[in-house]
Tab-separated table of C-alpha atoms in Angstrom:
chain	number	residue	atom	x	y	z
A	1	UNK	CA	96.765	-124.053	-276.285
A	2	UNK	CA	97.614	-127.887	-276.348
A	3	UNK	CA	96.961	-129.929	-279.552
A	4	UNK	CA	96.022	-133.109	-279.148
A	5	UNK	CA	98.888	-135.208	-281.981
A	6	UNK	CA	96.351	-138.331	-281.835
A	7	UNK	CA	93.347	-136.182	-282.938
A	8	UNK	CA	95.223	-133.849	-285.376
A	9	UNK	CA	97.075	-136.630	-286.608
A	10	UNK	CA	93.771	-139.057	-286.811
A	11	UNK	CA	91.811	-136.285	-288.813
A	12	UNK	CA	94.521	-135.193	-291.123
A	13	UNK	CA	95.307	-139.179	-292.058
A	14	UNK	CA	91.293	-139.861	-292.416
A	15	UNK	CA	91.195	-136.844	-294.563
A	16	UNK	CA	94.121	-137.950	-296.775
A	17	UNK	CA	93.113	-141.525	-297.408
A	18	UNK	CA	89.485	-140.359	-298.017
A	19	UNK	CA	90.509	-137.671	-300.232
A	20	UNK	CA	92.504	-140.067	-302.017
A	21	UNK	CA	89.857	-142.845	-302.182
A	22	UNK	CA	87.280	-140.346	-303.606
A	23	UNK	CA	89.371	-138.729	-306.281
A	24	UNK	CA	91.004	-141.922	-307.346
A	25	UNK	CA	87.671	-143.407	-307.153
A	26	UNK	CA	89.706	-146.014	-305.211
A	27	UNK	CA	87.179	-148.940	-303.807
A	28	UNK	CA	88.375	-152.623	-302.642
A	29	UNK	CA	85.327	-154.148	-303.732
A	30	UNK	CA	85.151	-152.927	-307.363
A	31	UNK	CA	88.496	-154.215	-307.645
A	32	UNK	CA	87.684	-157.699	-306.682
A	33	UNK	CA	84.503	-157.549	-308.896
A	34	UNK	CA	86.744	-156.395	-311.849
A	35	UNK	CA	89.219	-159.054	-311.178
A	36	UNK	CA	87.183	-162.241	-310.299
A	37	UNK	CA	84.138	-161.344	-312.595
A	38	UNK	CA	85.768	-158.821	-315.517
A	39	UNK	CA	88.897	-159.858	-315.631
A	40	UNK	CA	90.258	-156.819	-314.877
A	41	UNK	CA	93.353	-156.649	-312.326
A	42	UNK	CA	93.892	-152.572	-312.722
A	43	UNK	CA	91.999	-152.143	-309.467
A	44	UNK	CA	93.691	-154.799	-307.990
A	45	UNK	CA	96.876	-153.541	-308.681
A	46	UNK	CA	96.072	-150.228	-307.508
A	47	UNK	CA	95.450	-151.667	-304.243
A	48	UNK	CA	98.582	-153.280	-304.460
A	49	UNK	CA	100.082	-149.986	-304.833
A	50	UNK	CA	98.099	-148.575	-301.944
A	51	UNK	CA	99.623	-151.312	-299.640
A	52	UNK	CA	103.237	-150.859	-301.465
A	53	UNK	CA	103.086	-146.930	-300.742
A	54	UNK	CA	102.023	-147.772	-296.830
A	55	UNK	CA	104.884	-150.248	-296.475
A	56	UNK	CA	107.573	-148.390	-297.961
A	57	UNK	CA	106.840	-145.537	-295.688
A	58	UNK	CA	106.207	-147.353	-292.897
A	59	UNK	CA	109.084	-149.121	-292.953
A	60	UNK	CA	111.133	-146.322	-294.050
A	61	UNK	CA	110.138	-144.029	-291.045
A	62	UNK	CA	110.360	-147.115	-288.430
A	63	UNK	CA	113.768	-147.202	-289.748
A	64	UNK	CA	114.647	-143.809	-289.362
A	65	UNK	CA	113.080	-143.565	-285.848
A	66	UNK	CA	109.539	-141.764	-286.665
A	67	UNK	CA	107.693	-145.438	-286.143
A	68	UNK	CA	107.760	-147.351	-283.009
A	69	UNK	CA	105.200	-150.458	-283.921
A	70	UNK	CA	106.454	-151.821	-280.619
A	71	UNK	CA	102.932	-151.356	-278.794
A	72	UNK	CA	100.621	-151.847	-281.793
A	73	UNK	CA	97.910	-154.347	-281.677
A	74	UNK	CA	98.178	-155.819	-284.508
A	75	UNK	CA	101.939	-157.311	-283.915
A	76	UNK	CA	100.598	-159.360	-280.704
A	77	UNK	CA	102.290	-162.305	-280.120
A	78	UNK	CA	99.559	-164.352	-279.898
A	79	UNK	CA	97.400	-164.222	-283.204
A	80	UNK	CA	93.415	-165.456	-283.562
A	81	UNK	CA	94.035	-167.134	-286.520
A	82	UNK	CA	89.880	-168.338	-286.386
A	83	UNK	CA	89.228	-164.564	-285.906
A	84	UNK	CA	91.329	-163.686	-288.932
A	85	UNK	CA	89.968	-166.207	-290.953
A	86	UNK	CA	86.725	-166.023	-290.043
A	87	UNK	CA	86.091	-162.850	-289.584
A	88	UNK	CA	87.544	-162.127	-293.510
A	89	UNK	CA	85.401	-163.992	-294.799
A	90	UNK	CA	82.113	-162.491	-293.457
A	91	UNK	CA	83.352	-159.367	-293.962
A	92	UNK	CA	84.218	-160.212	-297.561
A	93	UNK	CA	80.997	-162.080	-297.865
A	94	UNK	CA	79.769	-158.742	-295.824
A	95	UNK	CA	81.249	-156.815	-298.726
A	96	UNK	CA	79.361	-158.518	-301.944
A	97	UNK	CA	76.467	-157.681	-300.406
A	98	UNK	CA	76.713	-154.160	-299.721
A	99	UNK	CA	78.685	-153.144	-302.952
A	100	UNK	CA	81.894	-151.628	-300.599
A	101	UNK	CA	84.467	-151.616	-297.323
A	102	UNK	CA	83.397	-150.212	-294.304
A	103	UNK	CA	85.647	-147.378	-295.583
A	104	UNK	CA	83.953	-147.129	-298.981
A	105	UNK	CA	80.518	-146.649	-296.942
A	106	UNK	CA	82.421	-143.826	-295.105
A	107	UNK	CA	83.637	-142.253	-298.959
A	108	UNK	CA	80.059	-142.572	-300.266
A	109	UNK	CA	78.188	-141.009	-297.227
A	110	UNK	CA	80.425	-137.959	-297.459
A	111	UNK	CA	79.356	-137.341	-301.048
A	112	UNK	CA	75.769	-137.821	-300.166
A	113	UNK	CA	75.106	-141.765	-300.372
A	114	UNK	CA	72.007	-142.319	-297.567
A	115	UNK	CA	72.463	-145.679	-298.634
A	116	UNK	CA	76.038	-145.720	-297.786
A	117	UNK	CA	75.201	-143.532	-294.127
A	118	UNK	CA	72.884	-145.983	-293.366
A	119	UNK	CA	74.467	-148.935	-293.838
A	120	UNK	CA	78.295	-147.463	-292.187
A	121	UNK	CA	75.690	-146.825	-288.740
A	122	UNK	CA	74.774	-150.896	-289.006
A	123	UNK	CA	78.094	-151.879	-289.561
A	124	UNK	CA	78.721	-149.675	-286.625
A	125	UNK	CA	75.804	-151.298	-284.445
A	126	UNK	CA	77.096	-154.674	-285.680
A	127	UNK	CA	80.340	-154.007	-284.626
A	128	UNK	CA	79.449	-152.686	-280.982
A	129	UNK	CA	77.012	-155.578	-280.354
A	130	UNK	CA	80.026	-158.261	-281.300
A	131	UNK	CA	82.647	-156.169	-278.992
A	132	UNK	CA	80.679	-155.433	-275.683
A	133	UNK	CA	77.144	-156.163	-276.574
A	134	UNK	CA	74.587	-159.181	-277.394
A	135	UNK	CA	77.100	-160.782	-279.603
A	136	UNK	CA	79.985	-160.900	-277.560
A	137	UNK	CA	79.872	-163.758	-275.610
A	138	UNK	CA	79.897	-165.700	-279.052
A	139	UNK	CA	82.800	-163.773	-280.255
A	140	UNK	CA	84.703	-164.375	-276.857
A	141	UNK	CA	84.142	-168.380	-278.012
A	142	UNK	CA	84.943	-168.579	-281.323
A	143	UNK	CA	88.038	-166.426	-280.160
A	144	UNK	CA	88.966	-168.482	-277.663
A	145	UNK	CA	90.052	-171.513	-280.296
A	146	UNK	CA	92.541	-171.133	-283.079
A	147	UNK	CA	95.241	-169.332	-280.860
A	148	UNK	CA	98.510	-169.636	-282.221
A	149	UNK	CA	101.091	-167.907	-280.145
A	150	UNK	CA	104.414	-166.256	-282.338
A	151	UNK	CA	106.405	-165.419	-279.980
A	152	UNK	CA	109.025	-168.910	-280.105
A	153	UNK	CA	109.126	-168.101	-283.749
A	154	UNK	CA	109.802	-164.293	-283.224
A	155	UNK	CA	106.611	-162.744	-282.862
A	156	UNK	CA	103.213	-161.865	-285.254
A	157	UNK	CA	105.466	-159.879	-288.228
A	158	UNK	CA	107.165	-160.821	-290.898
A	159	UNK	CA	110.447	-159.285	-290.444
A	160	UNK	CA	111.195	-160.656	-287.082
A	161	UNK	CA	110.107	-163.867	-288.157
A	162	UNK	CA	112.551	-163.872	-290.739
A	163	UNK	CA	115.231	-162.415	-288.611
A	164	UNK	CA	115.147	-165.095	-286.419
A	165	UNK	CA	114.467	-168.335	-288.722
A	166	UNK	CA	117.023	-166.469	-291.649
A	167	UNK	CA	119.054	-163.272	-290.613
A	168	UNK	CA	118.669	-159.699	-290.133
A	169	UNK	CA	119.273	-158.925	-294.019
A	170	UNK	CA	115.911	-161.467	-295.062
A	171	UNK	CA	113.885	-159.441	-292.382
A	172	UNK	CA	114.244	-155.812	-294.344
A	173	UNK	CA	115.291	-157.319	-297.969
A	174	UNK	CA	112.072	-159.958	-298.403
A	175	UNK	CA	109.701	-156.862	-297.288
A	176	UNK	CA	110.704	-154.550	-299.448
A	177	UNK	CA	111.537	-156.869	-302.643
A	178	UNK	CA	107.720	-157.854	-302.285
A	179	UNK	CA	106.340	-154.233	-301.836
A	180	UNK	CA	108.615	-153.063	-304.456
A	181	UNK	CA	107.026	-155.932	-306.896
A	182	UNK	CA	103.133	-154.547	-306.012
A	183	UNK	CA	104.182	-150.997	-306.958
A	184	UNK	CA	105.886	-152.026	-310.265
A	185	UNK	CA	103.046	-154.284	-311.019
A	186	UNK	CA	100.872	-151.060	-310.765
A	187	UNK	CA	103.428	-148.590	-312.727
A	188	UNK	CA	104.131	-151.393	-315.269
A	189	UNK	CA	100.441	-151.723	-316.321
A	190	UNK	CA	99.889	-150.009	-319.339
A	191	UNK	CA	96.332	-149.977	-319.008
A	192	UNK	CA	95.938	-148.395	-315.825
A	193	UNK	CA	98.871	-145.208	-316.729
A	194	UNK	CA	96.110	-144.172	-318.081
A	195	UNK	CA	93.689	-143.983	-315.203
A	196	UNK	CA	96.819	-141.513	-313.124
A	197	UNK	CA	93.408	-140.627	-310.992
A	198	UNK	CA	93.416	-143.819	-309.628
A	199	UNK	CA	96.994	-144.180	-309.068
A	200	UNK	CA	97.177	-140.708	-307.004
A	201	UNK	CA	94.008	-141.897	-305.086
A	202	UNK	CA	96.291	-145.493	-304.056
A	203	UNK	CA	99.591	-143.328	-303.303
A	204	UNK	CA	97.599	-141.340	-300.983
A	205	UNK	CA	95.986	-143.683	-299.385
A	206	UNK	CA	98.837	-145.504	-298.691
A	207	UNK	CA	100.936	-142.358	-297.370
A	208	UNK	CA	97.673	-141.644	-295.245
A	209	UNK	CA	98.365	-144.917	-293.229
A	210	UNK	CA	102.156	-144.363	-293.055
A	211	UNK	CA	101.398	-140.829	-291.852
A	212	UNK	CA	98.914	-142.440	-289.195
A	213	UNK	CA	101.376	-144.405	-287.749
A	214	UNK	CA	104.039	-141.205	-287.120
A	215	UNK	CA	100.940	-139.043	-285.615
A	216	UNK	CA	100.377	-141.906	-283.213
A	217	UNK	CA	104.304	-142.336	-282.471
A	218	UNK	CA	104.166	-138.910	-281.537
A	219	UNK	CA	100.971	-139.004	-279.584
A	220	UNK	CA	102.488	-141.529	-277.409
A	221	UNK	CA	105.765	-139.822	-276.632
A	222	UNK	CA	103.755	-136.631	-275.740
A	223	UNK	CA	101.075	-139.224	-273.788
A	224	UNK	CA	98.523	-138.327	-275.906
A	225	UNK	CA	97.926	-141.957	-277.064
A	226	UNK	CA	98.486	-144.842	-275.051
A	227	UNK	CA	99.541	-147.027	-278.016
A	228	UNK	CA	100.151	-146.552	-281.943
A	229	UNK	CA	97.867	-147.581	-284.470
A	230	UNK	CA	96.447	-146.248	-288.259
A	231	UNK	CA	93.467	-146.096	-290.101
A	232	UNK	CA	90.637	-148.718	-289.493
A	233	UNK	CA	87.020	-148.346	-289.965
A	234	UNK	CA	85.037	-151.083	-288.268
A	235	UNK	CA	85.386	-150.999	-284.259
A	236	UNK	CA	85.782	-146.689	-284.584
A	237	UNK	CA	82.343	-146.649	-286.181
A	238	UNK	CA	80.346	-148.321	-283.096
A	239	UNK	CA	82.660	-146.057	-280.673
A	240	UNK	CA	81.184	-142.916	-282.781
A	241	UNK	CA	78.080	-143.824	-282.638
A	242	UNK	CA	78.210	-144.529	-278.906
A	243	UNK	CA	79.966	-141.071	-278.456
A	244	UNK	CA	77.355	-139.512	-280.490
A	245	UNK	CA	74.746	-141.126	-278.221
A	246	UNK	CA	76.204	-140.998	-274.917
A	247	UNK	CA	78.984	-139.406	-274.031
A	248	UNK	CA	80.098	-136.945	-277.118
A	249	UNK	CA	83.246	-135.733	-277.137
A	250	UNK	CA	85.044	-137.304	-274.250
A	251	UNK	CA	87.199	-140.238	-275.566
A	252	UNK	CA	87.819	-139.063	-279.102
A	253	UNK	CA	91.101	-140.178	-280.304
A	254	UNK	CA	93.039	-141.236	-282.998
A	255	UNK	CA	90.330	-143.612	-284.959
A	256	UNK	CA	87.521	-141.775	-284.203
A	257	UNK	CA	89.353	-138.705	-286.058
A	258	UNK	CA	89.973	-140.210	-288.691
A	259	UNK	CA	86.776	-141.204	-289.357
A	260	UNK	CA	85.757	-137.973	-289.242
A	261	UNK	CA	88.481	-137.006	-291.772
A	262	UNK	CA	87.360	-139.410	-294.294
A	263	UNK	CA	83.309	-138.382	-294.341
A	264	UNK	CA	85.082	-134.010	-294.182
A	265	UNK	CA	87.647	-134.797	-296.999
A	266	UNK	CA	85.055	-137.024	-299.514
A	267	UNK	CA	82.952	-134.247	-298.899
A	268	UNK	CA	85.064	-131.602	-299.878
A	269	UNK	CA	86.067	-133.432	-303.053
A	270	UNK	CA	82.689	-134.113	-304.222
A	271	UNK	CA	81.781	-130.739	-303.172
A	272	UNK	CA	85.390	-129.374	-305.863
A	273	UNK	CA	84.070	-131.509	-308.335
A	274	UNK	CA	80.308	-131.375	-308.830
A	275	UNK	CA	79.974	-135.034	-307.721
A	276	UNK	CA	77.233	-134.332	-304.150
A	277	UNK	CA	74.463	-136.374	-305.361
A	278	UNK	CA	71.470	-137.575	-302.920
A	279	UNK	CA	71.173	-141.369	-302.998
A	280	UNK	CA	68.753	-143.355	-301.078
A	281	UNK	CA	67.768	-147.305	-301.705
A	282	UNK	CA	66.586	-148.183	-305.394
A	283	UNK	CA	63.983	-150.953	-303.741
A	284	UNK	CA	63.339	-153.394	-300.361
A	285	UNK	CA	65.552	-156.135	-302.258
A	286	UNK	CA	68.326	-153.532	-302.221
A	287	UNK	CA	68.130	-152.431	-298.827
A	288	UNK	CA	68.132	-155.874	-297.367
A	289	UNK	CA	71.462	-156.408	-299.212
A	290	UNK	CA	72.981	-153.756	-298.230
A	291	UNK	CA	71.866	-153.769	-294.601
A	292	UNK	CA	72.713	-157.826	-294.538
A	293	UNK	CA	76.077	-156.817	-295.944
A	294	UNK	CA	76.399	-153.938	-293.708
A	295	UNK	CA	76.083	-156.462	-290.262
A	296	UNK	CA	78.580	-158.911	-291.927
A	297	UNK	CA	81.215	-156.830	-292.326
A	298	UNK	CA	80.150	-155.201	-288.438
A	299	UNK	CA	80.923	-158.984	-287.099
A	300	UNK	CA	83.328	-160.156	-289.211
A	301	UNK	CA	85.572	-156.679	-289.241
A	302	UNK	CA	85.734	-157.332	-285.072
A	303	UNK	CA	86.364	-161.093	-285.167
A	304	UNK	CA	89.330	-160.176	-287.561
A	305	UNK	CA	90.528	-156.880	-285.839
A	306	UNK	CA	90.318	-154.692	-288.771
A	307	UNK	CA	89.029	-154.049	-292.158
A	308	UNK	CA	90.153	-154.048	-295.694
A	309	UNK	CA	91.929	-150.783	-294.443
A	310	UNK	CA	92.937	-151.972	-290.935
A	311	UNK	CA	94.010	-155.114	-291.701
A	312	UNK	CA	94.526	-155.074	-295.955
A	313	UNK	CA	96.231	-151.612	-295.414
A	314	UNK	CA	97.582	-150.679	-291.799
A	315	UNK	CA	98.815	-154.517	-290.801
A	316	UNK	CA	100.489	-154.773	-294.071
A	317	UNK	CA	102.187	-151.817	-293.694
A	318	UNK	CA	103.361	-153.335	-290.498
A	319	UNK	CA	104.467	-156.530	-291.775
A	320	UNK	CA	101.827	-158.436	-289.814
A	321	UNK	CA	101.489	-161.983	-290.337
A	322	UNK	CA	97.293	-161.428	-290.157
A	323	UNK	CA	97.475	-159.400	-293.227
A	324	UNK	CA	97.843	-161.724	-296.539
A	325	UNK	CA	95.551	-164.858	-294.420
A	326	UNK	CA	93.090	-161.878	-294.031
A	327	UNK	CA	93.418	-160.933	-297.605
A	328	UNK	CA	93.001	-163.986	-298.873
A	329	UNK	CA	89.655	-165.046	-296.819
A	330	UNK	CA	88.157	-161.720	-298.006
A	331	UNK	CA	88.481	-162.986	-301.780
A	332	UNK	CA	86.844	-166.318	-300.920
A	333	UNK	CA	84.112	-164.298	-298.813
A	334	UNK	CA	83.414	-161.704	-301.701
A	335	UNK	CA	83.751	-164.692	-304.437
A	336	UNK	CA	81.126	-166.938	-302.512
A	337	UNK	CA	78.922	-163.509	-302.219
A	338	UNK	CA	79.206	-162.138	-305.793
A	339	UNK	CA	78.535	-165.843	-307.122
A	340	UNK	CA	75.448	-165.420	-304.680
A	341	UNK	CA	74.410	-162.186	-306.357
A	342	UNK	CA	75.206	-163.781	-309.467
A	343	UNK	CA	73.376	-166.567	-309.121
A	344	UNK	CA	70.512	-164.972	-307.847
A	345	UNK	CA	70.944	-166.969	-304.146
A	346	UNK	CA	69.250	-164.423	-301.649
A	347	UNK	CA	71.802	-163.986	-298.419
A	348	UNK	CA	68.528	-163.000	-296.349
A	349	UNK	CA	65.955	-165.196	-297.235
A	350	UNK	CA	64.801	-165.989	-294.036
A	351	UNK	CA	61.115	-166.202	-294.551
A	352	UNK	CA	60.463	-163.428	-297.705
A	353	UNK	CA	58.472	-164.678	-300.699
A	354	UNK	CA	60.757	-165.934	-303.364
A	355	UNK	CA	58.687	-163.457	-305.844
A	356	UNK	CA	60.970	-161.388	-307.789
A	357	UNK	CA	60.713	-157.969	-307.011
């Protein structure tokens, strides 16, 4: 029987990064709450690890001959910097609102969320409406200014940028100096030794993308895939729901695996630890939130190319120059929406009474 590397490889990475989120309790928006509003950088610097553990082993294996990021995506030449920019920013804005990531909605739905199913099928709508439905004709525009092309400069990653404006020995050194500061930031913090839950959840998460860029290596040499790639969680959610619509089955690859994996995996470890709870909506107020949040993140997550995952996780891995400007719009997208929530400033008050509910 033939095995399909892209689909074995998609489910087993899903399953490791969503094993790893659930057990570590691992979520990209409670870090940015604890940090902007608490104070509190151990999430943060979790993350940090996360994207520290994905780099080191990405880089590691491309180095070794296990990576070839030569036909990824995400190191185009030509970058959409008003996508990236953009597009983090709703989907950080998208993120306030709906209390997670795209691949937090994923980790709560597998442990029984309804809130968190629900609103992972509108980011999903969201997302298939701005890629080939009613919205995207406006994405085509707004993508089609703030083009910058790389390739004079050595192309859309960080190490062949520096290899051509420095030298060969900037283009690995810089990289890993500045992964190996996010990890010791992490092991360094007092504090959070004493969460090692949370630090297991980041390391796996971050070996989960590494180890979705080697399946997908190895999918193309056997032409199972047509080109590598890792985890994301905002464009595979509108293909699944298409497939599960239309035409189930036929396409499945790589992201749509994973996705799988992640919803299988939280299960199982809520399932091992007594934590499958049934959650639905507490009130209206919160629903509209959450579904607002939910579209945000749908749009934005496909003007950007990728999630806090896709582009936080799997582009940093791979040195991409999108990465840290993506980063940094989704902290001024989830500041402006937690000062929002704050504040008490309703995102969809388009024509509700103002009554407190």
């Amino acid at each position: 029987m033939d095995v399909d590397t892209a689909i074995i490889g998609g489910f087993l990475s899903g399953a490791v990064a969503g094993a790893g989120a659930r057990f570590g309790r691992l979520c990209s928006m409670s870090a940015i709450e604890d940090a902007l509003v608490g104070h509190d950088y151990r999430g943060a610097k979790a993350w940090g690890l996360a994207v520290a553990t994905a780099g080191l082993a990405t880089t590691s294996a491309s180095a070794l001959g296990w990576v070839d990021l030569s036909t990824s995506a995400m190191l185009a030449s030509r970058v959409h910097l008003l996508g990236t920019l953009l597009g983090g920013i709703l989907f950080g804005l998208g993120m306030a609102q709906a209390g997670t990531c795209s691949f937090g909605l994923l980790v709560r739905a597998g442990a029984g969320d309804l809130r968190a199913l629900v609103a992972a099928m509108i980011v999903g709508i969201f997302a298939f409406a701005a890629t080939a439905g009613l919205l995207a004709p406006i994405r085509d525009a707004l993508l089609g200014f703030g083009v910058v092309d790389l390739a004079p400069v050595g192309g859309a990653s960080l190490d062949r940028l520096l290899n051509q404006e420095v030298g060969p020995t900037a283009g690995w050194l810089v990289p890993t100096l500045l992964f190996l500061i996010l990890a010791l930031s992490a092991f360094l913090d007092r504090r959070l030794r004493k969460r090692p839950r949370l630090l297991a959840g980041a390391l796996l998460v971050g070996l989960a993308v590494a180890g979705g860029w080697i399946a997908t290596t190895l999918a193309v040499a056997r032409l199972d895939a047509s080109r590598v790639e890792s985890l994301s969680f905002v464009a595979p959610s509108g293909r699944a729901l298409l497939q599960f619509m239309s035409a189930p089955f036929r396409d499945v690859g790589f992201s749509l695996a994973a996705l799988v994996g992640v919803i299988a995996a939280s299960f199982a470890v809520a399932a091992r630890r007594g934590e499958l709870r049934w959650e639905a909506f507490d009130d209206p107020r919160e629903m509209r939130r959450c579904l607002a949040g939910a579209a945000l993140m749908g749009i934005g997550g496909v003007l950007a190319h990728g999630c806090t995952v896709g582009q936080g996780l799997t582009a940093a891995s791979a040195l991409a120059v999108t990465a840290p400007l993506f980063t940094l719009s989704v902290l001024i997208g989830a500041q402006a929406g937690l000062k929002m929530l704050i504040e008490g400033t309703a995102l969809w008050r388009l024509g509700f009474s103002p009554r407190a509910e």
